CSV table of C-alpha atoms in Angstrom, one decimal:
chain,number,residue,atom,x,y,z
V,1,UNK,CA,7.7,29.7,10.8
V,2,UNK,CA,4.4,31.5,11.0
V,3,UNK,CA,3.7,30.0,7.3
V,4,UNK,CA,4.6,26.5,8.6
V,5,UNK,CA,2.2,26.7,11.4
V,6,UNK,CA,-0.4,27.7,9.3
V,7,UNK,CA,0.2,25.1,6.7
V,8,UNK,CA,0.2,22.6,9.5
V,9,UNK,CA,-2.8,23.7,11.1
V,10,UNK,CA,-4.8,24.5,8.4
V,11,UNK,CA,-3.9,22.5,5.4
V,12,UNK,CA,-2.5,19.3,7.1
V,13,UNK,CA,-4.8,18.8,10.2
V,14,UNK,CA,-7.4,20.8,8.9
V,15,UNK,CA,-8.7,22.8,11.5
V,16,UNK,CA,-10.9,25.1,9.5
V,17,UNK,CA,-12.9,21.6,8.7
V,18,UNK,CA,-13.2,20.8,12.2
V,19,UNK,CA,-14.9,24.0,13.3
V,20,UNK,CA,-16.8,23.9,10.2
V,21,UNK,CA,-18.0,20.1,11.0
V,22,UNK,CA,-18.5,21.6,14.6
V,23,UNK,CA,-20.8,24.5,13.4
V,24,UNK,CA,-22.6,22.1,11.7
V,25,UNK,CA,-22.9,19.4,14.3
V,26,UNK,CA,-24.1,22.4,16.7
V,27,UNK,CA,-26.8,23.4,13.7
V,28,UNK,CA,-28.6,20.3,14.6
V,29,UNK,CA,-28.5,20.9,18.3
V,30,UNK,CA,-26.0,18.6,19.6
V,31,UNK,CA,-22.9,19.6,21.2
V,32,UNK,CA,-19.4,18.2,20.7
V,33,UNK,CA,-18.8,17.5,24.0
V,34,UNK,CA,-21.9,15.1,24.0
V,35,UNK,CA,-21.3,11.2,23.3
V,36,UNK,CA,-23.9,11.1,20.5
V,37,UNK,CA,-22.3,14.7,19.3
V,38,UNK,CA,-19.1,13.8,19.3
V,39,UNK,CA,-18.8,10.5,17.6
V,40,UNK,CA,-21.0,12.6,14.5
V,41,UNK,CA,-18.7,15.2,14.7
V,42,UNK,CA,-15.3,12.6,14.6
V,43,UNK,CA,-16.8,10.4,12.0
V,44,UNK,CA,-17.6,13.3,9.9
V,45,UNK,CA,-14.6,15.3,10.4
V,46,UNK,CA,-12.6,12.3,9.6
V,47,UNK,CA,-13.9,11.0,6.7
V,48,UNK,CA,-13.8,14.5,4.9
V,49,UNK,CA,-10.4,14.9,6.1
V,50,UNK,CA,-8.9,11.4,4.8
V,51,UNK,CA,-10.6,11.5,1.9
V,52,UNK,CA,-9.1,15.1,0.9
V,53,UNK,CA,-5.7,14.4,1.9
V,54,UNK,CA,-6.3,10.7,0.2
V,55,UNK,CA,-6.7,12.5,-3.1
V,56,UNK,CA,-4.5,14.8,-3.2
V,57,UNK,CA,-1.9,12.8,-1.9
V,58,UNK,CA,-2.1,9.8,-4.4
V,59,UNK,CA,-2.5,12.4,-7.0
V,60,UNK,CA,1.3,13.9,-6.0
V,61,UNK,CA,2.5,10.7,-5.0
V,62,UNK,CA,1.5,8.6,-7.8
V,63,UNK,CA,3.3,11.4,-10.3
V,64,UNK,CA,6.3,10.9,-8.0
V,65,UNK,CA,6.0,7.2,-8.5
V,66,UNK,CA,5.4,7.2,-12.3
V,67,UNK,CA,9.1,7.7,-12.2
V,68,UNK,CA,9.8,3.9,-10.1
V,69,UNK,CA,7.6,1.6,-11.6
V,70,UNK,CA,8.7,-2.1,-10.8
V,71,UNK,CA,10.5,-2.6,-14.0
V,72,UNK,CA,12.6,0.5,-13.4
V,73,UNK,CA,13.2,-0.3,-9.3
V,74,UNK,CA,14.2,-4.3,-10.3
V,75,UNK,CA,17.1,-2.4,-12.8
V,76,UNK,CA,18.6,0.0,-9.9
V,77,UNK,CA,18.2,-2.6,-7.5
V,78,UNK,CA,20.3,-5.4,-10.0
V,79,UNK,CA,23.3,-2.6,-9.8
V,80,UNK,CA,24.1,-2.7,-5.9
V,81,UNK,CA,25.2,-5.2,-3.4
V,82,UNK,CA,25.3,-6.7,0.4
V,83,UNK,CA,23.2,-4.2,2.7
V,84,UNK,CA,23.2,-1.2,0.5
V,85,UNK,CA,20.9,-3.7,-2.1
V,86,UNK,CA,18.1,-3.5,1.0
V,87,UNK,CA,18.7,-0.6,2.2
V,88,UNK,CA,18.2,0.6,-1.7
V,89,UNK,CA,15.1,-1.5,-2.0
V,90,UNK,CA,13.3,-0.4,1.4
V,91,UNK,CA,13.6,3.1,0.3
V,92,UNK,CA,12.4,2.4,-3.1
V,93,UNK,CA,9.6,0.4,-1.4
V,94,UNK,CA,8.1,3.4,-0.6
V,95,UNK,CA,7.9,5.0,-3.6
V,96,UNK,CA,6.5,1.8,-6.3
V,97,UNK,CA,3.4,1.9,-6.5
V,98,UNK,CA,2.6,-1.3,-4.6
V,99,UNK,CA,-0.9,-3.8,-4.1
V,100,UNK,CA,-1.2,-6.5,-1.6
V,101,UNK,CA,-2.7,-8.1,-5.0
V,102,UNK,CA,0.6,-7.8,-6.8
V,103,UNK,CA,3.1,-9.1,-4.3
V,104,UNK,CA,3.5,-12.4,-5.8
V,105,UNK,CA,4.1,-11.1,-9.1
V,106,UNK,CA,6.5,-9.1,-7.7
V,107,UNK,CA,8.5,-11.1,-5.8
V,108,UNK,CA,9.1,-13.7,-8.6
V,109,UNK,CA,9.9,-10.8,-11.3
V,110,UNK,CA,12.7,-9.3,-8.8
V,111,UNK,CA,13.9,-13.1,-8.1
V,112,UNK,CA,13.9,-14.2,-11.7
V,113,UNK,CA,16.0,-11.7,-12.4
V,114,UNK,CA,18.7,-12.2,-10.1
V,115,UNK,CA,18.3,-10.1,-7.2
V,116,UNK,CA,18.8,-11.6,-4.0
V,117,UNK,CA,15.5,-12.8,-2.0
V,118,UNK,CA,16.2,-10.6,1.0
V,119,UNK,CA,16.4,-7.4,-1.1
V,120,UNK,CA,13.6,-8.9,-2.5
V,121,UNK,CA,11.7,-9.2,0.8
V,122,UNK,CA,13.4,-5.7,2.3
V,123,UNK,CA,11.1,-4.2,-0.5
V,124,UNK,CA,7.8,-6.4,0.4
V,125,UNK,CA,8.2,-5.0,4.1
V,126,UNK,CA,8.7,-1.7,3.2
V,127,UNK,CA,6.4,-1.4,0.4
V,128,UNK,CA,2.8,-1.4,2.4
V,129,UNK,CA,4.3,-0.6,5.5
V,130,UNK,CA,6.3,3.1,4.8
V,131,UNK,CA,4.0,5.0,2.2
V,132,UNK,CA,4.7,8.3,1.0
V,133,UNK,CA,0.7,9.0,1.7
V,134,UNK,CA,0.6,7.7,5.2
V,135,UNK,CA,4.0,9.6,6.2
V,136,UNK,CA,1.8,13.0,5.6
V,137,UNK,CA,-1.7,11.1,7.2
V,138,UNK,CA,0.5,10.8,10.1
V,139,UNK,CA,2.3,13.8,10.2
V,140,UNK,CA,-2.0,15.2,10.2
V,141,UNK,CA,-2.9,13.0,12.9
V,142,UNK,CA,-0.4,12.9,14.9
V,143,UNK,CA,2.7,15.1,14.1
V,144,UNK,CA,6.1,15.2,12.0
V,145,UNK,CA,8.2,13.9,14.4
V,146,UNK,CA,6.1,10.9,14.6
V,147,UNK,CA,5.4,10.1,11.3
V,148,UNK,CA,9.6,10.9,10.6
V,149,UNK,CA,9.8,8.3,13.2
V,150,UNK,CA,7.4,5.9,11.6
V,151,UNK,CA,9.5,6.0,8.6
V,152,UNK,CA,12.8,5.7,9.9
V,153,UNK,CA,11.5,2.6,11.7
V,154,UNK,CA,9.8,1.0,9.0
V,155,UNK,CA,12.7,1.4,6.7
V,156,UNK,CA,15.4,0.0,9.8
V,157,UNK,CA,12.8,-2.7,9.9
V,158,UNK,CA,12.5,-3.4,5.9
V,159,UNK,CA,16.2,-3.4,6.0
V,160,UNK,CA,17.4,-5.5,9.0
V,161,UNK,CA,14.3,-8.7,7.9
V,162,UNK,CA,15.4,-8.6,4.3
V,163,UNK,CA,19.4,-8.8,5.6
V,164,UNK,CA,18.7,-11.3,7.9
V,165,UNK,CA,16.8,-13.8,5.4
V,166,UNK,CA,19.9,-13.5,3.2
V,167,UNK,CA,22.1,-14.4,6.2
V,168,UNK,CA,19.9,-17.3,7.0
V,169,UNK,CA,20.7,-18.9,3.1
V,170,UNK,CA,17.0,-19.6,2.7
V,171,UNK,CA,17.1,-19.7,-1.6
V,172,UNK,CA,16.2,-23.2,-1.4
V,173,UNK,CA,12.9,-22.6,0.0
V,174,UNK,CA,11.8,-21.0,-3.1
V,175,UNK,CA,9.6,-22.8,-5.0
V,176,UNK,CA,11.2,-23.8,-8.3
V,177,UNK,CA,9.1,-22.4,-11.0
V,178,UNK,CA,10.0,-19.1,-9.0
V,179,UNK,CA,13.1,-19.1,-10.9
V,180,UNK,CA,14.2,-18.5,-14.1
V,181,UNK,CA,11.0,-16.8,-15.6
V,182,UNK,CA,11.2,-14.6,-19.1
V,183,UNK,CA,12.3,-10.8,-17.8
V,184,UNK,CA,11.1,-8.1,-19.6
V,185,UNK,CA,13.6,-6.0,-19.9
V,186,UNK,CA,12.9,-3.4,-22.3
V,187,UNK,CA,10.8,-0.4,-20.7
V,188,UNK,CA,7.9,0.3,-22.2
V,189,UNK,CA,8.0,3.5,-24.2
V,190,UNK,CA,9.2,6.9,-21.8
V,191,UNK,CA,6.1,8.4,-20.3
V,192,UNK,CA,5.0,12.1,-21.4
V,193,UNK,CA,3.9,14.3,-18.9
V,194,UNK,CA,0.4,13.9,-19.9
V,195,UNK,CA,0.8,10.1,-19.3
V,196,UNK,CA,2.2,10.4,-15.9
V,197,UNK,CA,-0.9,12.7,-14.9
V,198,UNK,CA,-3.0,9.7,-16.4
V,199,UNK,CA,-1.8,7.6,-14.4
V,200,UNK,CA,-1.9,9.7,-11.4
V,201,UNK,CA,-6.0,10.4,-11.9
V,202,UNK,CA,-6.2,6.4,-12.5
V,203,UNK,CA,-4.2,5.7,-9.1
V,204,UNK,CA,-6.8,8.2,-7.2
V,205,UNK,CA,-9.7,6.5,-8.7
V,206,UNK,CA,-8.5,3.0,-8.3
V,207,UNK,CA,-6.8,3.5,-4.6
V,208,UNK,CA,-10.2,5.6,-3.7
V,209,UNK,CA,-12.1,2.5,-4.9
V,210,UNK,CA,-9.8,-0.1,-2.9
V,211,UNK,CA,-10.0,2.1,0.3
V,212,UNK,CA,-13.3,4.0,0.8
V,213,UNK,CA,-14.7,1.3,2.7
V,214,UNK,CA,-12.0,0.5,5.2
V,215,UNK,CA,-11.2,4.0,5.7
V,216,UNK,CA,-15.7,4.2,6.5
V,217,UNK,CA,-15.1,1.3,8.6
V,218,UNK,CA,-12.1,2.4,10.3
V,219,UNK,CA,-13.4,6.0,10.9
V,220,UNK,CA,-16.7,4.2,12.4
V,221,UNK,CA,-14.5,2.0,14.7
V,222,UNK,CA,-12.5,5.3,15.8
V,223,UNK,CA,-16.0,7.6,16.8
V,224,UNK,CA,-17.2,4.5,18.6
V,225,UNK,CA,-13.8,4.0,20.6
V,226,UNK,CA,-13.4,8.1,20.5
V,227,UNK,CA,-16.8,8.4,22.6
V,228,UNK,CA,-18.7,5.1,24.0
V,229,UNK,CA,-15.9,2.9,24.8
V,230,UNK,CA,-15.1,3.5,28.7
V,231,UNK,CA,-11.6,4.8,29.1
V,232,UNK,CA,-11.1,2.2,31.8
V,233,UNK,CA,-12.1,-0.4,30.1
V,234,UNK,CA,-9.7,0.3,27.4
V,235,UNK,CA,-6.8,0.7,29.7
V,236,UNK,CA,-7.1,-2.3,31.8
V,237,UNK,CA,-6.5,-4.3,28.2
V,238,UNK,CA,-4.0,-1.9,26.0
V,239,UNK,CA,-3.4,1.2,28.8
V,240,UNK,CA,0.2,2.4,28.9
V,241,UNK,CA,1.2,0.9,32.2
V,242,UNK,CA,0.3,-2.6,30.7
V,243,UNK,CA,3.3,-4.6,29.6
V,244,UNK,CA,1.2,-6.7,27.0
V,245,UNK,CA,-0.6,-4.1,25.5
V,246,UNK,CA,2.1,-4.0,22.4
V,247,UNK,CA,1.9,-7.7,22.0
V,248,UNK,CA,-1.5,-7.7,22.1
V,249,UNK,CA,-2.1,-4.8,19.7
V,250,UNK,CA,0.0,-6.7,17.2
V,251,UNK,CA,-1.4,-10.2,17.5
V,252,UNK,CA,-4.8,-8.9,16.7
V,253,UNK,CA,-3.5,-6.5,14.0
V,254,UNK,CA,-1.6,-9.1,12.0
V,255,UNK,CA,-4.2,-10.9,10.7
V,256,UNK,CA,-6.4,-8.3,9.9
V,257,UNK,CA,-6.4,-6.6,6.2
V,258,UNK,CA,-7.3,-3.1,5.8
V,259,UNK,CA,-5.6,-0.4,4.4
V,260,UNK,CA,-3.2,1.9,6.3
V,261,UNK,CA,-5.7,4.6,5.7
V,262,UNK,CA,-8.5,2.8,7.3
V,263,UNK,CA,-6.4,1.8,10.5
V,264,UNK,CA,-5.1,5.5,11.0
V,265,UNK,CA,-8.2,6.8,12.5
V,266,UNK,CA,-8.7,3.5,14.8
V,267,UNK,CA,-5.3,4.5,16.1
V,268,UNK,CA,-5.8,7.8,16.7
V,269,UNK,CA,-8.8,7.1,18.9
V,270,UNK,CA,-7.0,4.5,20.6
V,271,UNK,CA,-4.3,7.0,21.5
V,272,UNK,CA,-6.7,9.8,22.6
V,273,UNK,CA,-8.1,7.4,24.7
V,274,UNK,CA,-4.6,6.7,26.8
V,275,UNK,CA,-3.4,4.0,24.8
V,276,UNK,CA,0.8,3.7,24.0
V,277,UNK,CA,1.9,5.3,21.0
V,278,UNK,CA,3.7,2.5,20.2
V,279,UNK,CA,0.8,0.0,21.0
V,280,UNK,CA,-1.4,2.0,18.4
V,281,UNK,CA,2.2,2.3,16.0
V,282,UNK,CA,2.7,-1.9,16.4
V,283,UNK,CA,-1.5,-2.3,16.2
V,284,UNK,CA,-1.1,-0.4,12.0
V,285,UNK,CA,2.1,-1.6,11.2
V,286,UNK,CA,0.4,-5.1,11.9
V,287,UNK,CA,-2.5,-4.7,9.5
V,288,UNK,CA,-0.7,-3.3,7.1
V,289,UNK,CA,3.0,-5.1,6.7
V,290,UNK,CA,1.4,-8.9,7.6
V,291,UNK,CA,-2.5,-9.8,6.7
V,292,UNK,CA,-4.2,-13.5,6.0
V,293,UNK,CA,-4.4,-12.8,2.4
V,294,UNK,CA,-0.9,-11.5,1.6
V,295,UNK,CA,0.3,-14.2,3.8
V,296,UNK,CA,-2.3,-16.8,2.0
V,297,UNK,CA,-0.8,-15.5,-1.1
V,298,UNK,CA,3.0,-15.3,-0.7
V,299,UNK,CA,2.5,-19.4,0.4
V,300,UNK,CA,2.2,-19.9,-3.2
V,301,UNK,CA,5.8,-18.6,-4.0
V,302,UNK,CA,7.6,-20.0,-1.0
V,303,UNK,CA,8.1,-22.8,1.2
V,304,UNK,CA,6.8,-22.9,5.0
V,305,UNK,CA,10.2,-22.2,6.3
V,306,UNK,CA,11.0,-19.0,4.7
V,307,UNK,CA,6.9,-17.9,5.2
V,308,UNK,CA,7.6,-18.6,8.5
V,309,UNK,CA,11.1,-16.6,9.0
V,310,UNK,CA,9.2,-13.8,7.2
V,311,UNK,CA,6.6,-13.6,9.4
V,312,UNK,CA,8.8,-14.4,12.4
V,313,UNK,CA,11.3,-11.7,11.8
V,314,UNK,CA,8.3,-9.3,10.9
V,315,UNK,CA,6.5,-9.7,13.3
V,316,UNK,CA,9.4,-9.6,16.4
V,317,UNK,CA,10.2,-6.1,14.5
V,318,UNK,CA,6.6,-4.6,15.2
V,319,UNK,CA,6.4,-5.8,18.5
V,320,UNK,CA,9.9,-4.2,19.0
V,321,UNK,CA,9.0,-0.9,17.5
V,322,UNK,CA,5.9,-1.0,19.7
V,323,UNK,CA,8.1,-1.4,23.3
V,324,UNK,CA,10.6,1.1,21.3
V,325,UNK,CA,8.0,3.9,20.7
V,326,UNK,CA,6.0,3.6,24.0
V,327,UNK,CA,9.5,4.0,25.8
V,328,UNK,CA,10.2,7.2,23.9
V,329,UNK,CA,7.1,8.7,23.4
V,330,UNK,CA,8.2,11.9,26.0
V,331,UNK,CA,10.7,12.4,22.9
V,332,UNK,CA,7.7,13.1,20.7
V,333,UNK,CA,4.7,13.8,21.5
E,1,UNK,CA,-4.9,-14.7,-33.7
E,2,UNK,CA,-5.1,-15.7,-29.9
E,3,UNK,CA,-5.4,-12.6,-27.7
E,4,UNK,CA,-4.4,-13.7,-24.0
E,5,UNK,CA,-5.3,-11.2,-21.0
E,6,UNK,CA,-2.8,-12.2,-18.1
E,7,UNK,CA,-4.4,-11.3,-14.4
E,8,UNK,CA,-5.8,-13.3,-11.5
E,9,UNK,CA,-9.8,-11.8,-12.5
E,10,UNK,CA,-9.1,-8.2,-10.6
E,11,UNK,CA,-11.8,-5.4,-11.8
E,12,UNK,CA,-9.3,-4.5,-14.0
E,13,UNK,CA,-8.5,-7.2,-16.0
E,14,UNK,CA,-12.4,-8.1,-16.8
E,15,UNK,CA,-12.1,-4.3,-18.3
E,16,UNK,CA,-9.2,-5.3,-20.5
E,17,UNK,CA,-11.0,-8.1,-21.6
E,18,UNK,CA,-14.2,-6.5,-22.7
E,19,UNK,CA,-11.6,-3.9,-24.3
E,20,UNK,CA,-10.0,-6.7,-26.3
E,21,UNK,CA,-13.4,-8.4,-27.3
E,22,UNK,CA,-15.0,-5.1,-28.7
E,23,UNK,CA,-11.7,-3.7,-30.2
E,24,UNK,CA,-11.4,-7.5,-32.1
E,25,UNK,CA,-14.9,-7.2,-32.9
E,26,UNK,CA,-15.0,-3.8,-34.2
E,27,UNK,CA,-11.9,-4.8,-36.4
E,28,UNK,CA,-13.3,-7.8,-37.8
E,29,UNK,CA,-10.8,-10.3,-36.5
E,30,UNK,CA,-11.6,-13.3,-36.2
E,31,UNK,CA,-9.7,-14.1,-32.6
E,32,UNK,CA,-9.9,-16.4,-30.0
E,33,UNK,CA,-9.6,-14.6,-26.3
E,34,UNK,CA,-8.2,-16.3,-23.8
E,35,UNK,CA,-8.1,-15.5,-19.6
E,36,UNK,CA,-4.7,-16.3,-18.0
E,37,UNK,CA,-5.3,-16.6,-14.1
E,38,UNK,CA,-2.1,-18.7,-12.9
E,39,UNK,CA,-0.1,-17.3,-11.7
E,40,UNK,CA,2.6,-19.1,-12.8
E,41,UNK,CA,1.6,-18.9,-16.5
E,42,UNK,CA,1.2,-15.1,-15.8
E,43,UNK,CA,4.8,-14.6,-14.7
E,44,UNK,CA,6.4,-16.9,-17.3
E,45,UNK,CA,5.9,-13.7,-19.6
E,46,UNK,CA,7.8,-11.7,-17.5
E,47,UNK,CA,5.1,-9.5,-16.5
E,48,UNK,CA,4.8,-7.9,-13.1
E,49,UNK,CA,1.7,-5.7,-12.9
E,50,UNK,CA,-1.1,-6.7,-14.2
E,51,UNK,CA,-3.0,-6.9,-16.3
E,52,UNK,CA,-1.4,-7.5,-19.4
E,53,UNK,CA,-2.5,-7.9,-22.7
E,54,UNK,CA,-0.5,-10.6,-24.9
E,55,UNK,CA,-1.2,-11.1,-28.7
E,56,UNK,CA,0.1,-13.9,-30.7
E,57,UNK,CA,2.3,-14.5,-27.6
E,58,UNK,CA,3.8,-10.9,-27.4
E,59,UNK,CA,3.4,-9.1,-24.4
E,60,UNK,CA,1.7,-5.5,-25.8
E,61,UNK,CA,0.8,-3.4,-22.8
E,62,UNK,CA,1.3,-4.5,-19.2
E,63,UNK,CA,0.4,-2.7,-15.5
E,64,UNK,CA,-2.8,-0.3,-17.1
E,65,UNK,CA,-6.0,-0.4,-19.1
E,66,UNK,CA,-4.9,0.5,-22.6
E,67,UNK,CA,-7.7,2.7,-24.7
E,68,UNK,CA,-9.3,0.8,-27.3
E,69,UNK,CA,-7.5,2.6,-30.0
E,70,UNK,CA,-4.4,1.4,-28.7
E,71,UNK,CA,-5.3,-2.2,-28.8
E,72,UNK,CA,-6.4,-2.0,-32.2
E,73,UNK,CA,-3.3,-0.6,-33.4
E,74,UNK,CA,-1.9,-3.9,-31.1
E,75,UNK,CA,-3.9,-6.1,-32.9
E,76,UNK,CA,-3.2,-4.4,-36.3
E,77,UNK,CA,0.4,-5.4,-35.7
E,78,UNK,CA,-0.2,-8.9,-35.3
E,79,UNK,CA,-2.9,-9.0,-38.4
């Protein structure tokens, strides 16, 4: 137990770096406490902090997901059927590597070859919504019953949107060329170990590249709502007591594209600040499970009516988690 | 030879390309490279991660930058 704590405290939310950033903030005569203090000492402490656990992460994760690489997920996935297909292909979601930019692709190599389009949408929820990094970035911010949470929701949510577009018979509203596209079956040839570590140092560099500025952005949003936005002001708009803070929170967080790394620290100021867990939960999962230009891109593959149903079901599910959460928060914070 | 580099123009593919071009050069080859963006043309190989690298309308390497040894030895094949 003692261990635990320690690994928690030291390793996961990093407290060593927080008095270290502290010493340092106090080295140039400011204290934490201050405004002007503070917001240095959040922004700095932050940054560090995601950008360690951001590498190491990716590097771990991306070795576990050498092992479920699209090609490999489409074959498990061709094997089941009915729910246990989506319930399969959320959980997978979590663990193929996965890019906003590669959705399409995606989508029309699982449909091609065969599968069902709501397993093939159970995976497109899950898959930026539930990642293996941000389950440990919450479980740092916030804690491990939360970020369990977090996971069990987004995979219930990945799971009942994919089921429900295969009840609703929406094939048709595929466009054609969708369909029967060359599969490529054959795997290429079985990784080494040396090859799966490649491909983990490429994923860091790559994901790093993709992410260093929204994570800036979002750290900078966080020390400016951590310290100079009024608390009062922030809870007459989103504060707890307010029954249209979750819908809100997601209607501004769906269009928006960042990266679930940037919007962590935005939501972690909001909740220090008195905001609903689940307003802050619904304000992410917004960013990251629906944005413009995944939404702008999967209009290309499918016909208004099934965007829309996507986007419907999605979104409903978010502002659900977000009443869900905020009514249970006693449970875990 | 015709050496096609499927991917809608991410930082990636331009590296593949300029991977291509040199390996062809170095080799001597007289090819003609080619950039598929459309989507549609870049699924109707079957790919889904780019980019990929197709020669002589064979799909070599797919989802990574290969080394430029590796495409050589891919364009060795097709020679």
């Amino acid at each position: 137990m003692l261990i635990l704590k320690w690994f928690n405290a030291q390793l996961l939310k990093m407290e060593w770096l927080h008095h270290l950033v502290e010493l340092l903030v106090n080295a140039f005569g400011l204290d934490i406490n201050s405004r002007v203090g503070g917001s240095i000492h959040f922004f700095i402490y932050d940054t560090i902090k995601i950008f360690i656990l951001l590498s190491v992460l990716i590097f771990g994760i991306s070795y576990i997901q050498s092992f479920f690489l699209p090609e490999r997920t489409r074959k498990i996935l061709g094997r089941f059927r009915g729910v246990w297909a989506n319930i399969l292909a959320a959980l997978l979601g979590t663990v193929t590597p996965f890019c906003s930019c590669s959705s399409i692709p995606l989508f029309i190599g699982f449909t091609s070859a065969g599968l069902p389009i709501g397993v093939t949408f159970s995976f497109l929820i899950s898959s930026p919504l539930v990642d293996l990094a941000s389950i440990i970035l919450l479980a740092s911010i916030f804690n491990w019953k939360i970020a369990i949470a977090y996971v069990v929701v987004g995979v219930v949510l990945a799971v009942i949107g994919g089921s429900a577009i295969s009840k609703l018979k929406l094939e048709e509203y595929v466009e054609p060329y969708v369909y029967g596209n060359k599969v490529m079956d054959g795997e290429q040839e079985e990784l080494t170990v040396k090859d799966r570590v490649d491909f983990a140092k490429e994923q860091v560099l790559d994901i790093t590249k993709r992410v260093w500025l929204y994570v800036i952005i979002g750290v900078g949003i966080g020390a400016a709502i951590h310290n100079w936005v009024p608390e009062s002001i922030i809870s007459t708009i989103l504060g707890k007591d307010k029954w249209h803070s979750v819908l809100l929170a997601t209607f501004v967080g769906i269009p928006m594209y960042a990266d679930i790394f940037g919007t962590l620290p935005i939501a972690e100021a909001l909740v220090a600040k008195g905001v609903g867990l689940g307003t802050a939960l619904a304000f992410m999962m917004g960013v990251t499970a629906l944005s413009l230009p995944s939404i702008i891109m999967l209009s290309k593959a499918v016909k208004p009516k099934l965007l829309a149903t996507f986007i419907g079901i999605v979104t409903v599910g978010i502002i659900a988690i977000g009443y869900l959460f905020n009514s249970f928060t006693y449970l875990l914070l | 030879m015709i050496i096609k580099i499927l991917g809608g123009g991410c930082a990636n593919c331009r590296k593949l390309y300029t991977i291509a071009e040199q390996a062809a050069q170095e080799l001597g080859v007289q090819a003609e490279l080619v950039k598929v963006q459309d989507m549609r043309d870049i699924v109707s190989y079957g790919v889904m991660r780019t980019p990929a690298l197709v020669i002589n309308e064979k799909v070599k390497v797919f989802g990574k930058v290969p080394k430029i040894d590796e495409v050589k030895k891919y364009i060795s094949e097709e020679m």
